[in-house]
Amino acid sequence: FIDNSSALSDEMLALRIGLIPLTTDLKSYVFPEEAKSETDPEAFLNFNMKVTGPKNVYASELHSQDPKIQPAYQKLLITKLLKNQTVELEAKAILGYGRIHMKFAPGLAYYHHTQDVKVKQKNPGEYKEKYPPQIFDSNGNIDAKRINTVQLIDACKSVNPDIIEVKEEKESFIFYIESWGQLEIKEILAQAIKIFQNKLDNFEKQIKKIK
């Protein structure tokens, strides 16, 4: 920080800026441990910012040396400045792994088993108020086709199994990846497979050494 007269301390501003997702070009940059030297231009990217209030300071105020690498969400609010308050800083972006710090994680990955939903009674009678209203048709009967999201299935399966029965199919599952903006979903999956394959190759080499 060169100057910071905002209401936030240097540490808090650094934390907020460090968590801003940046669009990432994996072909042009390398991880720090793969750098040729400490000054290798492929291992880091410089950003700078100089703003004076009164104004809202958004991620778009971070100026990158590489036009391809920008904040994924330009309107992400960093701080608010009053009249004559100033923030001037220089920052360095590097590649990292989510296992080291969550700020490097490119997104959220999760899965759930597919579930077989059977409607045994279309008219739930006294249990109707315990079910989500979205699952009923215009006649007030349960429409199995409307129970089509994880949230609705979860809301239905614990009410009464004699009305709606839900069974998990252990042999199949649905896998989700939600990107936070740094990489496209296909890139996240491809990179994860690449890292996993490298680990398997290293494991195979260690096994051969034991033999």
JSON list of C-alpha atoms in Angstrom, two decimals:
[
{"chain": "A", "resi": 1, "resn": "PHE", "atom": "CA", "xyz": [0.00, 0.00, 0.00]},
{"chain": "A", "resi": 2, "resn": "ILE", "atom": "CA", "xyz": [1.33, 3.41, -1.01]},
{"chain": "A", "resi": 3, "resn": "ASP", "atom": "CA", "xyz": [-1.59, 5.33, 0.47]},
{"chain": "A", "resi": 4, "resn": "ASN", "atom": "CA", "xyz": [-4.73, 4.23, 2.31]},
{"chain": "A", "resi": 5, "resn": "SER", "atom": "CA", "xyz": [-6.90, 6.76, 4.10]},
{"chain": "A", "resi": 6, "resn": "SER", "atom": "CA", "xyz": [-10.10, 4.72, 3.73]},
{"chain": "A", "resi": 7, "resn": "ALA", "atom": "CA", "xyz": [-12.11, 3.37, 6.68]},
{"chain": "A", "resi": 8, "resn": "LEU", "atom": "CA", "xyz": [-10.56, -0.07, 6.16]},
{"chain": "A", "resi": 9, "resn": "SER", "atom": "CA", "xyz": [-7.12, -1.05, 7.38]},
{"chain": "A", "resi": 10, "resn": "ASP", "atom": "CA", "xyz": [-4.42, -2.21, 4.96]},
{"chain": "A", "resi": 11, "resn": "GLU", "atom": "CA", "xyz": [-4.90, -5.80, 6.15]},
{"chain": "A", "resi": 12, "resn": "MET", "atom": "CA", "xyz": [-8.66, -5.75, 5.57]},
{"chain": "A", "resi": 13, "resn": "LEU", "atom": "CA", "xyz": [-8.33, -4.19, 2.13]},
{"chain": "A", "resi": 14, "resn": "ALA", "atom": "CA", "xyz": [-5.67, -6.74, 1.21]},
{"chain": "A", "resi": 15, "resn": "LEU", "atom": "CA", "xyz": [-7.99, -9.55, 2.31]},
{"chain": "A", "resi": 16, "resn": "ARG", "atom": "CA", "xyz": [-10.89, -8.24, 0.21]},
{"chain": "A", "resi": 17, "resn": "ILE", "atom": "CA", "xyz": [-8.71, -7.69, -2.86]},
{"chain": "A", "resi": 18, "resn": "GLY", "atom": "CA", "xyz": [-7.05, -11.10, -2.46]},
{"chain": "A", "resi": 19, "resn": "LEU", "atom": "CA", "xyz": [-10.45, -12.81, -2.67]},
{"chain": "A", "resi": 20, "resn": "ILE", "atom": "CA", "xyz": [-11.45, -11.17, -5.97]},
{"chain": "A", "resi": 21, "resn": "PRO", "atom": "CA", "xyz": [-11.70, -13.88, -8.70]},
{"chain": "A", "resi": 22, "resn": "LEU", "atom": "CA", "xyz": [-9.48, -13.10, -11.68]},
{"chain": "A", "resi": 23, "resn": "THR", "atom": "CA", "xyz": [-10.01, -14.53, -15.15]},
{"chain": "A", "resi": 24, "resn": "THR", "atom": "CA", "xyz": [-7.11, -16.93, -15.63]},
{"chain": "A", "resi": 25, "resn": "ASP", "atom": "CA", "xyz": [-4.98, -17.94, -18.62]},
{"chain": "A", "resi": 26, "resn": "LEU", "atom": "CA", "xyz": [-3.34, -21.25, -17.70]},
{"chain": "A", "resi": 27, "resn": "LYS", "atom": "CA", "xyz": [-1.37, -21.34, -20.96]},
{"chain": "A", "resi": 28, "resn": "SER", "atom": "CA", "xyz": [0.46, -18.07, -20.32]},
{"chain": "A", "resi": 29, "resn": "TYR", "atom": "CA", "xyz": [1.30, -18.44, -16.60]},
{"chain": "A", "resi": 30, "resn": "VAL", "atom": "CA", "xyz": [2.93, -21.06, -14.39]},
{"chain": "A", "resi": 31, "resn": "PHE", "atom": "CA", "xyz": [2.77, -21.90, -10.69]},
{"chain": "A", "resi": 32, "resn": "PRO", "atom": "CA", "xyz": [5.48, -20.25, -8.54]},
{"chain": "A", "resi": 33, "resn": "GLU", "atom": "CA", "xyz": [7.27, -23.57, -7.99]},
{"chain": "A", "resi": 34, "resn": "GLU", "atom": "CA", "xyz": [7.54, -24.00, -11.78]},
{"chain": "A", "resi": 35, "resn": "ALA", "atom": "CA", "xyz": [9.05, -20.53, -12.32]},
{"chain": "A", "resi": 36, "resn": "LYS", "atom": "CA", "xyz": [12.49, -20.24, -13.93]},
{"chain": "A", "resi": 37, "resn": "SER", "atom": "CA", "xyz": [13.46, -17.53, -11.44]},
{"chain": "A", "resi": 38, "resn": "GLU", "atom": "CA", "xyz": [11.98, -15.17, -8.84]},
{"chain": "A", "resi": 39, "resn": "THR", "atom": "CA", "xyz": [11.49, -12.57, -11.58]},
{"chain": "A", "resi": 40, "resn": "ASP", "atom": "CA", "xyz": [10.00, -14.94, -14.15]},
{"chain": "A", "resi": 41, "resn": "PRO", "atom": "CA", "xyz": [7.18, -12.90, -15.82]},
{"chain": "A", "resi": 42, "resn": "GLU", "atom": "CA", "xyz": [5.18, -16.10, -16.33]},
{"chain": "A", "resi": 43, "resn": "ALA", "atom": "CA", "xyz": [4.93, -16.64, -12.56]},
{"chain": "A", "resi": 44, "resn": "PHE", "atom": "CA", "xyz": [3.13, -13.45, -11.53]},
{"chain": "A", "resi": 45, "resn": "LEU", "atom": "CA", "xyz": [1.09, -10.52, -12.81]},
{"chain": "A", "resi": 46, "resn": "ASN", "atom": "CA", "xyz": [1.16, -6.95, -11.51]},
{"chain": "A", "resi": 47, "resn": "PHE", "atom": "CA", "xyz": [-1.93, -4.89, -10.72]},
{"chain": "A", "resi": 48, "resn": "ASN", "atom": "CA", "xyz": [-2.23, -1.30, -9.55]},
{"chain": "A", "resi": 49, "resn": "MET", "atom": "CA", "xyz": [-4.95, 0.99, -8.24]},
{"chain": "A", "resi": 50, "resn": "LYS", "atom": "CA", "xyz": [-5.18, 4.69, -7.48]},
{"chain": "A", "resi": 51, "resn": "VAL", "atom": "CA", "xyz": [-8.59, 6.14, -6.53]},
{"chain": "A", "resi": 52, "resn": "THR", "atom": "CA", "xyz": [-9.80, 9.17, -4.59]},
{"chain": "A", "resi": 53, "resn": "GLY", "atom": "CA", "xyz": [-13.25, 9.71, -3.07]},
{"chain": "A", "resi": 54, "resn": "PRO", "atom": "CA", "xyz": [-16.01, 10.36, -2.79]},
{"chain": "A", "resi": 55, "resn": "LYS", "atom": "CA", "xyz": [-16.86, 7.16, -4.69]},
{"chain": "A", "resi": 56, "resn": "ASN", "atom": "CA", "xyz": [-17.56, 3.47, -4.48]},
{"chain": "A", "resi": 57, "resn": "VAL", "atom": "CA", "xyz": [-14.45, 1.47, -5.32]},
{"chain": "A", "resi": 58, "resn": "TYR", "atom": "CA", "xyz": [-15.18, -1.57, -7.45]},
{"chain": "A", "resi": 59, "resn": "ALA", "atom": "CA", "xyz": [-12.98, -4.39, -8.73]},
{"chain": "A", "resi": 60, "resn": "SER", "atom": "CA", "xyz": [-12.90, -2.63, -12.11]},
{"chain": "A", "resi": 61, "resn": "GLU", "atom": "CA", "xyz": [-10.51, -0.09, -10.53]},
{"chain": "A", "resi": 62, "resn": "LEU", "atom": "CA", "xyz": [-7.81, -2.78, -10.42]},
{"chain": "A", "resi": 63, "resn": "HIS", "atom": "CA", "xyz": [-5.67, -2.24, -13.51]},
{"chain": "A", "resi": 64, "resn": "SER", "atom": "CA", "xyz": [-3.92, -5.30, -14.91]},
{"chain": "A", "resi": 65, "resn": "GLN", "atom": "CA", "xyz": [-0.71, -5.39, -16.95]},
{"chain": "A", "resi": 66, "resn": "ASP", "atom": "CA", "xyz": [-2.29, -8.18, -18.99]},
{"chain": "A", "resi": 67, "resn": "PRO", "atom": "CA", "xyz": [-5.60, -7.28, -20.70]},
{"chain": "A", "resi": 68, "resn": "LYS", "atom": "CA", "xyz": [-6.61, -10.96, -20.70]},
{"chain": "A", "resi": 69, "resn": "ILE", "atom": "CA", "xyz": [-6.50, -11.16, -16.89]},
{"chain": "A", "resi": 70, "resn": "GLN", "atom": "CA", "xyz": [-9.21, -9.05, -15.29]},
{"chain": "A", "resi": 71, "resn": "PRO", "atom": "CA", "xyz": [-11.52, -9.24, -12.25]},
{"chain": "A", "resi": 72, "resn": "ALA", "atom": "CA", "xyz": [-14.24, -11.73, -13.17]},
{"chain": "A", "resi": 73, "resn": "TYR", "atom": "CA", "xyz": [-16.89, -9.47, -11.60]},
{"chain": "A", "resi": 74, "resn": "GLN", "atom": "CA", "xyz": [-16.18, -5.84, -12.43]},
{"chain": "A", "resi": 75, "resn": "LYS", "atom": "CA", "xyz": [-18.88, -4.48, -10.10]},
{"chain": "A", "resi": 76, "resn": "LEU", "atom": "CA", "xyz": [-17.61, -6.30, -7.01]},
{"chain": "A", "resi": 77, "resn": "LEU", "atom": "CA", "xyz": [-17.49, -3.66, -4.27]},
{"chain": "A", "resi": 78, "resn": "ILE", "atom": "CA", "xyz": [-14.14, -3.30, -2.48]},
{"chain": "A", "resi": 79, "resn": "THR", "atom": "CA", "xyz": [-14.76, -0.25, -0.29]},
{"chain": "A", "resi": 80, "resn": "LYS", "atom": "CA", "xyz": [-16.41, 3.17, -0.13]},
{"chain": "A", "resi": 81, "resn": "LEU", "atom": "CA", "xyz": [-14.40, 6.36, 0.00]},
{"chain": "A", "resi": 82, "resn": "LEU", "atom": "CA", "xyz": [-15.47, 9.69, 1.48]},
{"chain": "A", "resi": 83, "resn": "LYS", "atom": "CA", "xyz": [-14.30, 13.04, 0.14]},
{"chain": "A", "resi": 84, "resn": "ASN", "atom": "CA", "xyz": [-10.50, 13.21, -0.19]},
{"chain": "A", "resi": 85, "resn": "GLN", "atom": "CA", "xyz": [-10.01, 9.63, 1.03]},
{"chain": "A", "resi": 86, "resn": "THR", "atom": "CA", "xyz": [-7.49, 7.79, -1.16]},
{"chain": "A", "resi": 87, "resn": "VAL", "atom": "CA", "xyz": [-6.38, 4.25, -1.89]},
{"chain": "A", "resi": 88, "resn": "GLU", "atom": "CA", "xyz": [-3.21, 3.70, -3.89]},
{"chain": "A", "resi": 89, "resn": "LEU", "atom": "CA", "xyz": [-1.63, 0.27, -4.10]},
{"chain": "A", "resi": 90, "resn": "GLU", "atom": "CA", "xyz": [0.38, -2.21, -6.12]},
{"chain": "A", "resi": 91, "resn": "ALA", "atom": "CA", "xyz": [-0.56, -5.89, -6.10]},
{"chain": "A", "resi": 92, "resn": "LYS", "atom": "CA", "xyz": [0.84, -9.12, -7.47]},
{"chain": "A", "resi": 93, "resn": "ALA", "atom": "CA", "xyz": [-1.30, -12.05, -8.61]},
{"chain": "A", "resi": 94, "resn": "ILE", "atom": "CA", "xyz": [0.02, -15.62, -8.68]},
{"chain": "A", "resi": 95, "resn": "LEU", "atom": "CA", "xyz": [-1.41, -19.02, -9.48]},
{"chain": "A", "resi": 96, "resn": "GLY", "atom": "CA", "xyz": [-2.17, -21.31, -6.55]},
{"chain": "A", "resi": 97, "resn": "TYR", "atom": "CA", "xyz": [-3.99, -24.45, -5.41]},
{"chain": "A", "resi": 98, "resn": "GLY", "atom": "CA", "xyz": [-7.23, -24.56, -3.48]},
{"chain": "A", "resi": 99, "resn": "ARG", "atom": "CA", "xyz": [-5.67, -27.02, -1.01]},
{"chain": "A", "resi": 100, "resn": "ILE", "atom": "CA", "xyz": [-3.23, -24.25, 0.00]},
{"chain": "A", "resi": 101, "resn": "HIS", "atom": "CA", "xyz": [-5.79, -21.46, 0.39]},
{"chain": "A", "resi": 102, "resn": "MET", "atom": "CA", "xyz": [-9.47, -21.19, -0.50]},
{"chain": "A", "resi": 103, "resn": "LYS", "atom": "CA", "xyz": [-8.84, -17.97, -2.45]},
{"chain": "A", "resi": 104, "resn": "PHE", "atom": "CA", "xyz": [-7.17, -20.11, -5.13]},
{"chain": "A", "resi": 105, "resn": "ALA", "atom": "CA", "xyz": [-10.15, -22.48, -5.53]},
{"chain": "A", "resi": 106, "resn": "PRO", "atom": "CA", "xyz": [-11.74, -21.92, -8.96]},
{"chain": "A", "resi": 107, "resn": "GLY", "atom": "CA", "xyz": [-15.22, -23.05, -7.98]},
{"chain": "A", "resi": 108, "resn": "LEU", "atom": "CA", "xyz": [-17.45, -25.42, -6.07]},
{"chain": "A", "resi": 109, "resn": "ALA", "atom": "CA", "xyz": [-17.67, -29.15, -6.84]},
{"chain": "A", "resi": 110, "resn": "TYR", "atom": "CA", "xyz": [-20.20, -31.51, -5.28]},
{"chain": "A", "resi": 111, "resn": "TYR", "atom": "CA", "xyz": [-22.37, -34.51, -6.11]},
{"chain": "A", "resi": 112, "resn": "HIS", "atom": "CA", "xyz": [-25.44, -36.38, -4.97]},
{"chain": "A", "resi": 113, "resn": "HIS", "atom": "CA", "xyz": [-26.83, -39.79, -5.79]},
{"chain": "A", "resi": 114, "resn": "THR", "atom": "CA", "xyz": [-29.70, -39.88, -8.24]},
{"chain": "A", "resi": 115, "resn": "GLN", "atom": "CA", "xyz": [-33.00, -40.55, -6.52]},
{"chain": "A", "resi": 116, "resn": "ASP", "atom": "CA", "xyz": [-35.97, -42.59, -7.63]},
{"chain": "A", "resi": 117, "resn": "VAL", "atom": "CA", "xyz": [-39.22, -40.80, -6.76]},
{"chain": "A", "resi": 118, "resn": "LYS", "atom": "CA", "xyz": [-42.51, -42.71, -6.63]},
{"chain": "A", "resi": 119, "resn": "VAL", "atom": "CA", "xyz": [-45.84, -41.05, -5.92]},
{"chain": "A", "resi": 120, "resn": "LYS", "atom": "CA", "xyz": [-48.03, -43.66, -4.21]},
{"chain": "A", "resi": 121, "resn": "GLN", "atom": "CA", "xyz": [-50.94, -41.34, -3.44]},
{"chain": "A", "resi": 122, "resn": "LYS", "atom": "CA", "xyz": [-51.71, -38.34, -5.61]},
{"chain": "A", "resi": 123, "resn": "ASN", "atom": "CA", "xyz": [-53.98, -36.84, -2.96]},
{"chain": "A", "resi": 124, "resn": "PRO", "atom": "CA", "xyz": [-51.99, -36.49, 0.30]},
{"chain": "A", "resi": 125, "resn": "GLY", "atom": "CA", "xyz": [-55.08, -35.59, 2.35]},
{"chain": "A", "resi": 126, "resn": "GLU", "atom": "CA", "xyz": [-54.16, -34.21, 5.78]},
{"chain": "A", "resi": 127, "resn": "TYR", "atom": "CA", "xyz": [-50.45, -34.10, 4.81]},
{"chain": "A", "resi": 128, "resn": "LYS", "atom": "CA", "xyz": [-50.97, -31.62, 1.97]},
{"chain": "A", "resi": 129, "resn": "GLU", "atom": "CA", "xyz": [-49.76, -28.59, 3.93]},
{"chain": "A", "resi": 130, "resn": "LYS", "atom": "CA", "xyz": [-46.49, -30.37, 4.74]},
{"chain": "A", "resi": 131, "resn": "TYR", "atom": "CA", "xyz": [-45.52, -30.68, 1.06]},
{"chain": "A", "resi": 132, "resn": "PRO", "atom": "CA", "xyz": [-44.15, -27.87, -1.15]},
{"chain": "A", "resi": 133, "resn": "PRO", "atom": "CA", "xyz": [-46.98, -26.18, -3.10]},
{"chain": "A", "resi": 134, "resn": "GLN", "atom": "CA", "xyz": [-44.91, -26.42, -6.30]},
{"chain": "A", "resi": 135, "resn": "ILE", "atom": "CA", "xyz": [-45.54, -30.18, -6.62]},
{"chain": "A", "resi": 136, "resn": "PHE", "atom": "CA", "xyz": [-49.33, -29.92, -6.96]},
{"chain": "A", "resi": 137, "resn": "ASP", "atom": "CA", "xyz": [-51.26, -29.59, -10.22]},
{"chain": "A", "resi": 138, "resn": "SER", "atom": "CA", "xyz": [-54.31, -27.37, -10.77]},
{"chain": "A", "resi": 139, "resn": "ASN", "atom": "CA", "xyz": [-56.58, -30.06, -9.29]},
{"chain": "A", "resi": 140, "resn": "GLY", "atom": "CA", "xyz": [-54.61, -30.21, -6.05]},
{"chain": "A", "resi": 141, "resn": "ASN", "atom": "CA", "xyz": [-53.04, -33.60, -6.81]},
{"chain": "A", "resi": 142, "resn": "ILE", "atom": "CA", "xyz": [-49.33, -34.43, -6.61]},
{"chain": "A", "resi": 143, "resn": "ASP", "atom": "CA", "xyz": [-47.66, -34.36, -10.02]},
{"chain": "A", "resi": 144, "resn": "ALA", "atom": "CA", "xyz": [-44.53, -36.53, -10.02]},
{"chain": "A", "resi": 145, "resn": "LYS", "atom": "CA", "xyz": [-43.06, -34.54, -12.94]},
{"chain": "A", "resi": 146, "resn": "ARG", "atom": "CA", "xyz": [-43.00, -31.42, -10.77]},
{"chain": "A", "resi": 147, "resn": "ILE", "atom": "CA", "xyz": [-40.72, -33.04, -8.20]},
{"chain": "A", "resi": 148, "resn": "ASN", "atom": "CA", "xyz": [-37.74, -32.26, -10.40]},
{"chain": "A", "resi": 149, "resn": "THR", "atom": "CA", "xyz": [-35.14, -30.55, -8.21]},
{"chain": "A", "resi": 150, "resn": "VAL", "atom": "CA", "xyz": [-32.93, -31.71, -5.36]},
{"chain": "A", "resi": 151, "resn": "GLN", "atom": "CA", "xyz": [-34.60, -29.20, -3.04]},
{"chain": "A", "resi": 152, "resn": "LEU", "atom": "CA", "xyz": [-38.12, -30.45, -3.81]},
{"chain": "A", "resi": 153, "resn": "ILE", "atom": "CA", "xyz": [-37.07, -34.09, -3.48]},
{"chain": "A", "resi": 154, "resn": "ASP", "atom": "CA", "xyz": [-35.49, -33.41, -0.09]},
{"chain": "A", "resi": 155, "resn": "ALA", "atom": "CA", "xyz": [-38.60, -31.56, 1.05]},
{"chain": "A", "resi": 156, "resn": "CYS", "atom": "CA", "xyz": [-40.84, -34.49, 0.08]},
{"chain": "A", "resi": 157, "resn": "LYS", "atom": "CA", "xyz": [-38.92, -37.57, 1.14]},
{"chain": "A", "resi": 158, "resn": "SER", "atom": "CA", "xyz": [-39.20, -37.13, 4.90]},
{"chain": "A", "resi": 159, "resn": "VAL", "atom": "CA", "xyz": [-42.94, -36.35, 5.11]},
{"chain": "A", "resi": 160, "resn": "ASN", "atom": "CA", "xyz": [-44.68, -39.67, 4.56]},
{"chain": "A", "resi": 161, "resn": "PRO", "atom": "CA", "xyz": [-43.17, -42.60, 2.58]},
{"chain": "A", "resi": 162, "resn": "ASP", "atom": "CA", "xyz": [-46.67, -44.02, 2.06]},
{"chain": "A", "resi": 163, "resn": "ILE", "atom": "CA", "xyz": [-47.45, -40.95, -0.08]},
{"chain": "A", "resi": 164, "resn": "ILE", "atom": "CA", "xyz": [-44.12, -40.16, -1.74]},
{"chain": "A", "resi": 165, "resn": "GLU", "atom": "CA", "xyz": [-41.31, -42.69, -1.58]},
{"chain": "A", "resi": 166, "resn": "VAL", "atom": "CA", "xyz": [-37.76, -41.61, -2.40]},
{"chain": "A", "resi": 167, "resn": "LYS", "atom": "CA", "xyz": [-34.91, -44.10, -2.80]},
{"chain": "A", "resi": 168, "resn": "GLU", "atom": "CA", "xyz": [-31.28, -43.29, -3.57]},
{"chain": "A", "resi": 169, "resn": "GLU", "atom": "CA", "xyz": [-29.78, -45.10, -6.54]},
{"chain": "A", "resi": 170, "resn": "LYS", "atom": "CA", "xyz": [-26.35, -46.06, -5.19]},
{"chain": "A", "resi": 171, "resn": "GLU", "atom": "CA", "xyz": [-24.91, -46.94, -8.60]},
{"chain": "A", "resi": 172, "resn": "SER", "atom": "CA", "xyz": [-25.37, -43.50, -10.19]},
{"chain": "A", "resi": 173, "resn": "PHE", "atom": "CA", "xyz": [-24.88, -39.89, -9.19]},
{"chain": "A", "resi": 174, "resn": "ILE", "atom": "CA", "xyz": [-25.01, -36.35, -10.55]},
{"chain": "A", "resi": 175, "resn": "PHE", "atom": "CA", "xyz": [-21.80, -34.31, -10.33]},
{"chain": "A", "resi": 176, "resn": "TYR", "atom": "CA", "xyz": [-21.88, -30.51, -10.28]},
{"chain": "A", "resi": 177, "resn": "ILE", "atom": "CA", "xyz": [-19.19, -27.93, -10.92]},
{"chain": "A", "resi": 178, "resn": "GLU", "atom": "CA", "xyz": [-19.92, -24.24, -10.34]},
{"chain": "A", "resi": 179, "resn": "SER", "atom": "CA", "xyz": [-17.23, -21.83, -11.53]},
{"chain": "A", "resi": 180, "resn": "TRP", "atom": "CA", "xyz": [-16.45, -18.69, -9.54]},
{"chain": "A", "resi": 181, "resn": "GLY", "atom": "CA", "xyz": [-15.24, -16.92, -12.66]},
{"chain": "A", "resi": 182, "resn": "GLN", "atom": "CA", "xyz": [-11.53, -17.68, -12.85]},
{"chain": "A", "resi": 183, "resn": "LEU", "atom": "CA", "xyz": [-11.88, -20.59, -15.29]},
{"chain": "A", "resi": 184, "resn": "GLU", "atom": "CA", "xyz": [-14.52, -22.12, -17.53]},
{"chain": "A", "resi": 185, "resn": "ILE", "atom": "CA", "xyz": [-16.05, -25.32, -16.16]},
{"chain": "A", "resi": 186, "resn": "LYS", "atom": "CA", "xyz": [-14.37, -27.44, -18.86]},
{"chain": "A", "resi": 187, "resn": "GLU", "atom": "CA", "xyz": [-11.00, -25.95, -17.88]},
{"chain": "A", "resi": 188, "resn": "ILE", "atom": "CA", "xyz": [-11.59, -26.72, -14.20]},
{"chain": "A", "resi": 189, "resn": "LEU", "atom": "CA", "xyz": [-12.40, -30.35, -14.99]},
{"chain": "A", "resi": 190, "resn": "ALA", "atom": "CA", "xyz": [-9.51, -30.75, -17.44]},
{"chain": "A", "resi": 191, "resn": "GLN", "atom": "CA", "xyz": [-7.01, -29.24, -14.97]},
{"chain": "A", "resi": 192, "resn": "ALA", "atom": "CA", "xyz": [-8.31, -31.42, -12.12]},
{"chain": "A", "resi": 193, "resn": "ILE", "atom": "CA", "xyz": [-7.89, -34.54, -14.27]},
{"chain": "A", "resi": 194, "resn": "LYS", "atom": "CA", "xyz": [-4.38, -33.43, -15.26]},
{"chain": "A", "resi": 195, "resn": "ILE", "atom": "CA", "xyz": [-3.33, -32.94, -11.62]},
{"chain": "A", "resi": 196, "resn": "PHE", "atom": "CA", "xyz": [-4.89, -36.26, -10.61]},
{"chain": "A", "resi": 197, "resn": "GLN", "atom": "CA", "xyz": [-3.11, -38.04, -13.47]},
{"chain": "A", "resi": 198, "resn": "ASN", "atom": "CA", "xyz": [0.24, -36.54, -12.40]},
{"chain": "A", "resi": 199, "resn": "LYS", "atom": "CA", "xyz": [-0.35, -37.82, -8.87]},
{"chain": "A", "resi": 200, "resn": "LEU", "atom": "CA", "xyz": [-1.08, -41.31, -10.22]},
{"chain": "A", "resi": 201, "resn": "ASP", "atom": "CA", "xyz": [2.08, -41.23, -12.35]},
{"chain": "A", "resi": 202, "resn": "ASN", "atom": "CA", "xyz": [4.16, -40.23, -9.32]},
{"chain": "A", "resi": 203, "resn": "PHE", "atom": "CA", "xyz": [2.52, -42.94, -7.24]},
{"chain": "A", "resi": 204, "resn": "GLU", "atom": "CA", "xyz": [3.34, -45.51, -9.92]},
{"chain": "A", "resi": 205, "resn": "LYS", "atom": "CA", "xyz": [6.98, -44.40, -9.92]},
{"chain": "A", "resi": 206, "resn": "GLN", "atom": "CA", "xyz": [7.19, -44.80, -6.15]},
{"chain": "A", "resi": 207, "resn": "ILE", "atom": "CA", "xyz": [5.69, -48.29, -6.32]},
{"chain": "A", "resi": 208, "resn": "LYS", "atom": "CA", "xyz": [8.26, -49.31, -8.94]},
{"chain": "A", "resi": 209, "resn": "LYS", "atom": "CA", "xyz": [11.05, -48.09, -6.67]},
{"chain": "A", "resi": 210, "resn": "ILE", "atom": "CA", "xyz": [9.80, -50.36, -3.88]},
{"chain": "A", "resi": 211, "resn": "LYS", "atom": "CA", "xyz": [9.83, -53.37, -6.20]}
]
